[in-house]
JSON list of C-alpha atoms in Angstrom, two decimals:
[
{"chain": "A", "resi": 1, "resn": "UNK", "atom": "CA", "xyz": [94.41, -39.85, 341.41]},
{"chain": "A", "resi": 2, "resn": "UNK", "atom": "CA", "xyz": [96.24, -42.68, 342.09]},
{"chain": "A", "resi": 3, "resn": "UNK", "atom": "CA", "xyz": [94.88, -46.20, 342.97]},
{"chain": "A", "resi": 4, "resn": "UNK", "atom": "CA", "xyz": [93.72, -45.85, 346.52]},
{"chain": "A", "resi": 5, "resn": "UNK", "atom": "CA", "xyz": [93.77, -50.28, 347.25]},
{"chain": "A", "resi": 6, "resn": "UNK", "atom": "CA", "xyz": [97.03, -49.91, 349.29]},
{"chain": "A", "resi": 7, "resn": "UNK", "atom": "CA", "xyz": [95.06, -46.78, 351.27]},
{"chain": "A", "resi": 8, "resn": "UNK", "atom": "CA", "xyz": [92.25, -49.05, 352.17]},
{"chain": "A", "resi": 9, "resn": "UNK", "atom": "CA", "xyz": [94.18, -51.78, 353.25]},
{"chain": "A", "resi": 10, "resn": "UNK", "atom": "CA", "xyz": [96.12, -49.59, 355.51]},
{"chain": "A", "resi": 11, "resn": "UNK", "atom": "CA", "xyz": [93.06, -47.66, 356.51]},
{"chain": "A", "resi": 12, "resn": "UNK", "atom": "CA", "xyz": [91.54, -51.87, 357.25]},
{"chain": "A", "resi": 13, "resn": "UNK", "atom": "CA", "xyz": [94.30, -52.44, 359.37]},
{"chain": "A", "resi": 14, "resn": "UNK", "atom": "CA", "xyz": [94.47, -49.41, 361.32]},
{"chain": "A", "resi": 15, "resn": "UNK", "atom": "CA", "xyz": [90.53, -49.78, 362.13]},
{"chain": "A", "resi": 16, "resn": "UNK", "atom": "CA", "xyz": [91.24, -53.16, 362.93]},
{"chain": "A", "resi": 17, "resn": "UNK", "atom": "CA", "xyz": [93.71, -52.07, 365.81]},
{"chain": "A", "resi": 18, "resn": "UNK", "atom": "CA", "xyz": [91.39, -48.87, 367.09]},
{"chain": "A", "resi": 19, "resn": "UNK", "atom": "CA", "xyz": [91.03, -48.26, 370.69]},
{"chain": "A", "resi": 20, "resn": "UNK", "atom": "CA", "xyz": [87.22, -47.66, 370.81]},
{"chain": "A", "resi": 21, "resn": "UNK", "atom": "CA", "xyz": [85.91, -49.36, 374.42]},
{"chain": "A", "resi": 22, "resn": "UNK", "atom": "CA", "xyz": [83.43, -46.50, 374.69]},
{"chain": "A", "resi": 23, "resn": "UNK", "atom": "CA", "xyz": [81.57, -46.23, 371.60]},
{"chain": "A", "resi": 24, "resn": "UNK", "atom": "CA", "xyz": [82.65, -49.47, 370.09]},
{"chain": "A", "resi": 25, "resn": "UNK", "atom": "CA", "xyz": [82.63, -47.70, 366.99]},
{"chain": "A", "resi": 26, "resn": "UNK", "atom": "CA", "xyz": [86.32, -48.41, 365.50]},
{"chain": "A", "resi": 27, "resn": "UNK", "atom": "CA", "xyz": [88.06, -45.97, 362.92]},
{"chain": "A", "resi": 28, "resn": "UNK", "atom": "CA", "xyz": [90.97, -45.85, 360.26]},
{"chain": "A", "resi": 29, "resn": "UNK", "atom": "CA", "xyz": [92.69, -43.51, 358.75]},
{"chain": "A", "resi": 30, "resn": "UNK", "atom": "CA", "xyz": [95.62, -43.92, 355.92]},
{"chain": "A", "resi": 31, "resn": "UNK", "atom": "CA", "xyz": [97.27, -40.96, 354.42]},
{"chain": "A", "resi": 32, "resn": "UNK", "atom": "CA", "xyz": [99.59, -40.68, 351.06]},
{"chain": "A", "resi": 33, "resn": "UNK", "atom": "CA", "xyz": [102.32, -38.07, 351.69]},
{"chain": "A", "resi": 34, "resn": "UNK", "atom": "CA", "xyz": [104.32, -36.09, 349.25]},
{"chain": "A", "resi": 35, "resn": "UNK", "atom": "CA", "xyz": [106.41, -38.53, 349.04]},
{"chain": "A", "resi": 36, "resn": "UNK", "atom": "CA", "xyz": [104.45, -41.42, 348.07]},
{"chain": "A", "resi": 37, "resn": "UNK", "atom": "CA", "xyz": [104.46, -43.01, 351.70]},
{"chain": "A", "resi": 38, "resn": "UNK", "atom": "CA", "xyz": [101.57, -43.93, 353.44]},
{"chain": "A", "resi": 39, "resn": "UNK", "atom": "CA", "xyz": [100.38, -43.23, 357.00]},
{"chain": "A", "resi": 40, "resn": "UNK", "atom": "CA", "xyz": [97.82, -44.91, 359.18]},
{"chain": "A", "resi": 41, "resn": "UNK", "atom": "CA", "xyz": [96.39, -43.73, 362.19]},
{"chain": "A", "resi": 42, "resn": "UNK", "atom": "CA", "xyz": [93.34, -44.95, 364.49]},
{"chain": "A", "resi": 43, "resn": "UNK", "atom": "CA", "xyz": [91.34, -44.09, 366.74]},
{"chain": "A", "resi": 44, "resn": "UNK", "atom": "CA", "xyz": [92.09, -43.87, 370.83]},
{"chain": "A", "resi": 45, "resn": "UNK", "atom": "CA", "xyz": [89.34, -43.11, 372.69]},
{"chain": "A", "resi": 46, "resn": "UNK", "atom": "CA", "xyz": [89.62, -42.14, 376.11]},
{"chain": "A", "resi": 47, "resn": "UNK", "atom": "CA", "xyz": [87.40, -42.52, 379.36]},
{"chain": "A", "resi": 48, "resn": "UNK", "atom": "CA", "xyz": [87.20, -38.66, 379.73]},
{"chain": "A", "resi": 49, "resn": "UNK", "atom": "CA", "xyz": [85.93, -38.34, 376.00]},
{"chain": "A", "resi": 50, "resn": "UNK", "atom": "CA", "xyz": [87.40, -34.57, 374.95]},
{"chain": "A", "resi": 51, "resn": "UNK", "atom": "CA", "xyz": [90.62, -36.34, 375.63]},
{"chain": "A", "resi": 52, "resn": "UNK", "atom": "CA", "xyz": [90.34, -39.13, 372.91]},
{"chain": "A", "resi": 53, "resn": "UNK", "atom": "CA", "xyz": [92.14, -39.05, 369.34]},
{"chain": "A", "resi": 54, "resn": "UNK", "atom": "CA", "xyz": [90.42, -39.10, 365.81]},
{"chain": "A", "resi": 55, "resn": "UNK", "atom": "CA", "xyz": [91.82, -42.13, 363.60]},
{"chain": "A", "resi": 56, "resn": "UNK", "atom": "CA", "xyz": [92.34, -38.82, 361.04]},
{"chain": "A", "resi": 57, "resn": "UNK", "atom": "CA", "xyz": [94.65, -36.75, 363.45]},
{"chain": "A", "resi": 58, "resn": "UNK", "atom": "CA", "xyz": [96.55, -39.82, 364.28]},
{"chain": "A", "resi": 59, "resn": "UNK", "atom": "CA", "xyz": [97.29, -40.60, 360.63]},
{"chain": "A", "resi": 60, "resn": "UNK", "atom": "CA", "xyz": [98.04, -36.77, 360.53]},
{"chain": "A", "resi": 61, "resn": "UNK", "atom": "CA", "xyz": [100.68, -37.18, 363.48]},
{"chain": "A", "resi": 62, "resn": "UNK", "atom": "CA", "xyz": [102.51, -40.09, 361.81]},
{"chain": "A", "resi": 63, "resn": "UNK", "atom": "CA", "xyz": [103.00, -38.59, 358.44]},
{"chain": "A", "resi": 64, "resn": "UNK", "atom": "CA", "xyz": [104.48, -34.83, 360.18]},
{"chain": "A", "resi": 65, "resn": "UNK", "atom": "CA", "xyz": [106.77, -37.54, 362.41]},
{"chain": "A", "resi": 66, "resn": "UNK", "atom": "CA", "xyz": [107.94, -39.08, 358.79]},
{"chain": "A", "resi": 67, "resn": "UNK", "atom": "CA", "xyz": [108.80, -35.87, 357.32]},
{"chain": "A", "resi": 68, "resn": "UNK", "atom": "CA", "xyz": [106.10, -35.39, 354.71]},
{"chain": "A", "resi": 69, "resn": "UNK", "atom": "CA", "xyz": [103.72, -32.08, 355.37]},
{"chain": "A", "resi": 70, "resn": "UNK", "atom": "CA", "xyz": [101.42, -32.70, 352.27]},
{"chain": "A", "resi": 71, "resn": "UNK", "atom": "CA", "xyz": [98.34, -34.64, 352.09]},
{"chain": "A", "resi": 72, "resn": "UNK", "atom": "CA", "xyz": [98.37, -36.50, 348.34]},
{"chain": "A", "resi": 73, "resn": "UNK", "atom": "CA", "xyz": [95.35, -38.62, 349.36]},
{"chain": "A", "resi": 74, "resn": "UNK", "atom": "CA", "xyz": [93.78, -39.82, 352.23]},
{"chain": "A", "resi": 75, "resn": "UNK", "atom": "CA", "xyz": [91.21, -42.91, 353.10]},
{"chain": "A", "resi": 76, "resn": "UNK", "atom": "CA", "xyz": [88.92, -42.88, 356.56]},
{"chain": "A", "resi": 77, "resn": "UNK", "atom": "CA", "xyz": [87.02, -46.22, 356.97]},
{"chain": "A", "resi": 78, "resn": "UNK", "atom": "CA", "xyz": [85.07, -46.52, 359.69]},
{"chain": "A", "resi": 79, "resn": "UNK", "atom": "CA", "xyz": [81.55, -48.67, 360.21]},
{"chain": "A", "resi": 80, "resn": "UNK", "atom": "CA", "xyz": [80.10, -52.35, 359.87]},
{"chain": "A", "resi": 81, "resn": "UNK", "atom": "CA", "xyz": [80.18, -54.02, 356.47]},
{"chain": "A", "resi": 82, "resn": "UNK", "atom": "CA", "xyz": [77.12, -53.17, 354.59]},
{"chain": "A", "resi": 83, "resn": "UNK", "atom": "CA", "xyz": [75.70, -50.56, 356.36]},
{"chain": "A", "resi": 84, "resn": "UNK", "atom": "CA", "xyz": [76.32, -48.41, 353.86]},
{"chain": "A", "resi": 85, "resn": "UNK", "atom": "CA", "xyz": [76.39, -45.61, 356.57]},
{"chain": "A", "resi": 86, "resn": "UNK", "atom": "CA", "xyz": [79.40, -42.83, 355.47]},
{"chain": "A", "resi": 87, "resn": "UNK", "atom": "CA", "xyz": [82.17, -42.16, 357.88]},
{"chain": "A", "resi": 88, "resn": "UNK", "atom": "CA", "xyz": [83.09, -38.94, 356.89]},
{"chain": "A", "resi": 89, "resn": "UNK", "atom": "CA", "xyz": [85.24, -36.79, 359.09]},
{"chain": "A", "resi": 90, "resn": "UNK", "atom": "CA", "xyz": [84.41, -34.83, 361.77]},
{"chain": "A", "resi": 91, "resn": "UNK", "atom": "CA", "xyz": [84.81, -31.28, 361.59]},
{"chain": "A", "resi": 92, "resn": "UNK", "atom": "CA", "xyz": [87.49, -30.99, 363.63]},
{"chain": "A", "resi": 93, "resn": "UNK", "atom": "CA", "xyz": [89.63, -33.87, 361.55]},
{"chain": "A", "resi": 94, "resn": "UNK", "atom": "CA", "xyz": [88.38, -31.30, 358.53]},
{"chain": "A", "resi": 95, "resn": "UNK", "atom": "CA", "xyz": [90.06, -28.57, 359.52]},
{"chain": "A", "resi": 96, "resn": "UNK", "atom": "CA", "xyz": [93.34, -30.97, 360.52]},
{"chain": "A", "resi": 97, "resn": "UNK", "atom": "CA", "xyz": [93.12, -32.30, 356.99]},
{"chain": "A", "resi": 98, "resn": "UNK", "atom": "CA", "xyz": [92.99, -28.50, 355.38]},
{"chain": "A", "resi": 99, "resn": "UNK", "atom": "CA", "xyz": [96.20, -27.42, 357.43]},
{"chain": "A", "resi": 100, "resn": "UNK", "atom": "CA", "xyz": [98.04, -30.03, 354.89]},
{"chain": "A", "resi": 101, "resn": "UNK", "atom": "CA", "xyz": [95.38, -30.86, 351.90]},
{"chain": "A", "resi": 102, "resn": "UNK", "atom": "CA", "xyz": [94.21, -28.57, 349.39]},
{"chain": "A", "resi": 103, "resn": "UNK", "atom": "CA", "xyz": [90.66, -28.36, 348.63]},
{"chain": "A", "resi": 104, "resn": "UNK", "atom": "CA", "xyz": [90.85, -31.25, 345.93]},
{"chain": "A", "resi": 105, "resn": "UNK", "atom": "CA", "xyz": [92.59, -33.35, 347.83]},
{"chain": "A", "resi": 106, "resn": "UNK", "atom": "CA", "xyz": [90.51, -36.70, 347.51]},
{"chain": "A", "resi": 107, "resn": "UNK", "atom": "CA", "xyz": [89.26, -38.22, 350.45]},
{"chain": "A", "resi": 108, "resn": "UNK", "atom": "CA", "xyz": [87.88, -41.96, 349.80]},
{"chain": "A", "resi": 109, "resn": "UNK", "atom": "CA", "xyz": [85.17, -43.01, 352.20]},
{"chain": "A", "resi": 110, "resn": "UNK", "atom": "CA", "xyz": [84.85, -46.54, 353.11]},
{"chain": "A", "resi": 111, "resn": "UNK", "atom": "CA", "xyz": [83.46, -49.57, 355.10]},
{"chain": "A", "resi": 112, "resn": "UNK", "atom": "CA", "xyz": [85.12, -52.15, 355.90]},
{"chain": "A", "resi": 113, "resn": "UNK", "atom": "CA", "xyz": [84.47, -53.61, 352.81]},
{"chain": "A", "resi": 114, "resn": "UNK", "atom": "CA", "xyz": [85.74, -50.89, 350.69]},
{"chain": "A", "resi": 115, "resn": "UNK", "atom": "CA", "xyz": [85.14, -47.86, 348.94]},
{"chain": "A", "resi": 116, "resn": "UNK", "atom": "CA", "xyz": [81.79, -46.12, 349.42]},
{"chain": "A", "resi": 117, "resn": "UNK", "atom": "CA", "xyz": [82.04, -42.74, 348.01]},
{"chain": "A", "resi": 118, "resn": "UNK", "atom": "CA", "xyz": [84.85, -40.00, 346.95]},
{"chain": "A", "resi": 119, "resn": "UNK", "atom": "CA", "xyz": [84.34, -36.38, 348.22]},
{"chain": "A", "resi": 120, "resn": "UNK", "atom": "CA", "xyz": [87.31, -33.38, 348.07]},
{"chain": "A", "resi": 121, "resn": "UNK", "atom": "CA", "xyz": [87.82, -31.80, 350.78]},
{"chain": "A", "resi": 122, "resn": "UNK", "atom": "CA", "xyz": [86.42, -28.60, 349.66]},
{"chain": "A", "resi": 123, "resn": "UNK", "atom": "CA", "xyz": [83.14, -30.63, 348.77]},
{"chain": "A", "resi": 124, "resn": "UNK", "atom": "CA", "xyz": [83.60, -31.64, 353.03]},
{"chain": "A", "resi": 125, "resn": "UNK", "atom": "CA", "xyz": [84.44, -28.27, 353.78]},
{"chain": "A", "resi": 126, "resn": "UNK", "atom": "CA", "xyz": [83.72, -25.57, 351.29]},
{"chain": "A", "resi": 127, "resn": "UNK", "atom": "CA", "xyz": [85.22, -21.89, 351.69]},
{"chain": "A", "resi": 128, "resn": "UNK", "atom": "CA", "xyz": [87.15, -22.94, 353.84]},
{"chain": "A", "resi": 129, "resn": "UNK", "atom": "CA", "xyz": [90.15, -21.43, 356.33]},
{"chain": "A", "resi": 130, "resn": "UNK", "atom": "CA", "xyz": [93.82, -22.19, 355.64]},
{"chain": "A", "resi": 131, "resn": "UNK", "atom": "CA", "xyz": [97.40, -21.59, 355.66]},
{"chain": "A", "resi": 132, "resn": "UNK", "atom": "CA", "xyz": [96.50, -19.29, 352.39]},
{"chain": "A", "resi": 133, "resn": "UNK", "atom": "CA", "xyz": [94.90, -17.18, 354.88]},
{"chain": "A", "resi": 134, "resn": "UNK", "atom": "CA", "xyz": [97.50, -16.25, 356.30]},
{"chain": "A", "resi": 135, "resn": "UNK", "atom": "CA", "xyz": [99.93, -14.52, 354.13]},
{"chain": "A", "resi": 136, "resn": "UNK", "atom": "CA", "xyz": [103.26, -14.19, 355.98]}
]
């Protein structure tokens, strides 16, 4: 595991720029590729609400657009400080996260004052469907 400060700031930052008019409820995401780089993403909601964008899938967009296709590591912070209320991701951003992540890939759940809790993703989504699946 590697130190996951620079993933929270990044994941603080992204929040901090969410588009969430809707549900006022702001989200960031920051990814470590293969390659050591990080990724944010945020969220974008949208007045016709199917059409809006996890702060997970956006951080998931940047990385494939800077050439890495593994997940290392990822952060999601999303809530008020304190609350102590987990942000974990949706399902949908679970199965996103699986299509590059193994299942202990460590995904670090925090407010916006820092780390709240660790889970793998096979803890978030256990037996779960892959790329492994499907043997081509």
């Amino acid at each position: 595991m590697s130190d996951p400060n620079r993933l929270i700031d990044a994941a603080r930052e992204a929040m901090e720029k969410a588009y969430a008019p809707y549900s006022r409820f702001s989200v960031g995401a920051a990814i470590l590729g293969e390659s050591g780089r990080v990724y944010a993403g945020a969220n974008v909601e949208n007045a016709a609400y199917p059409q809006g964008q996890c702060a997970e899938s956006s951080a998931i967009g940047a990385m494939i657009v800077g050439g890495d296709r593994k997940i290392r590591e990822i952060v999601v912070m999303g809530g008020k400080p304190g609350d102590g209320i987990l942000c974990t991701p949706c399902g949908g951003c679970r199965q996103r996260l699986r299509e590059f992540a193994a299942p202990e890939t460590q995904i670090h759940v925090c407010g916006p004052e820092g780390l709240r809790r660790t889970f793998t993703l096979g803890e978030l989504l256990p037996h779960s469907f892959g790329p492994d699946n499907l043997d081509f």
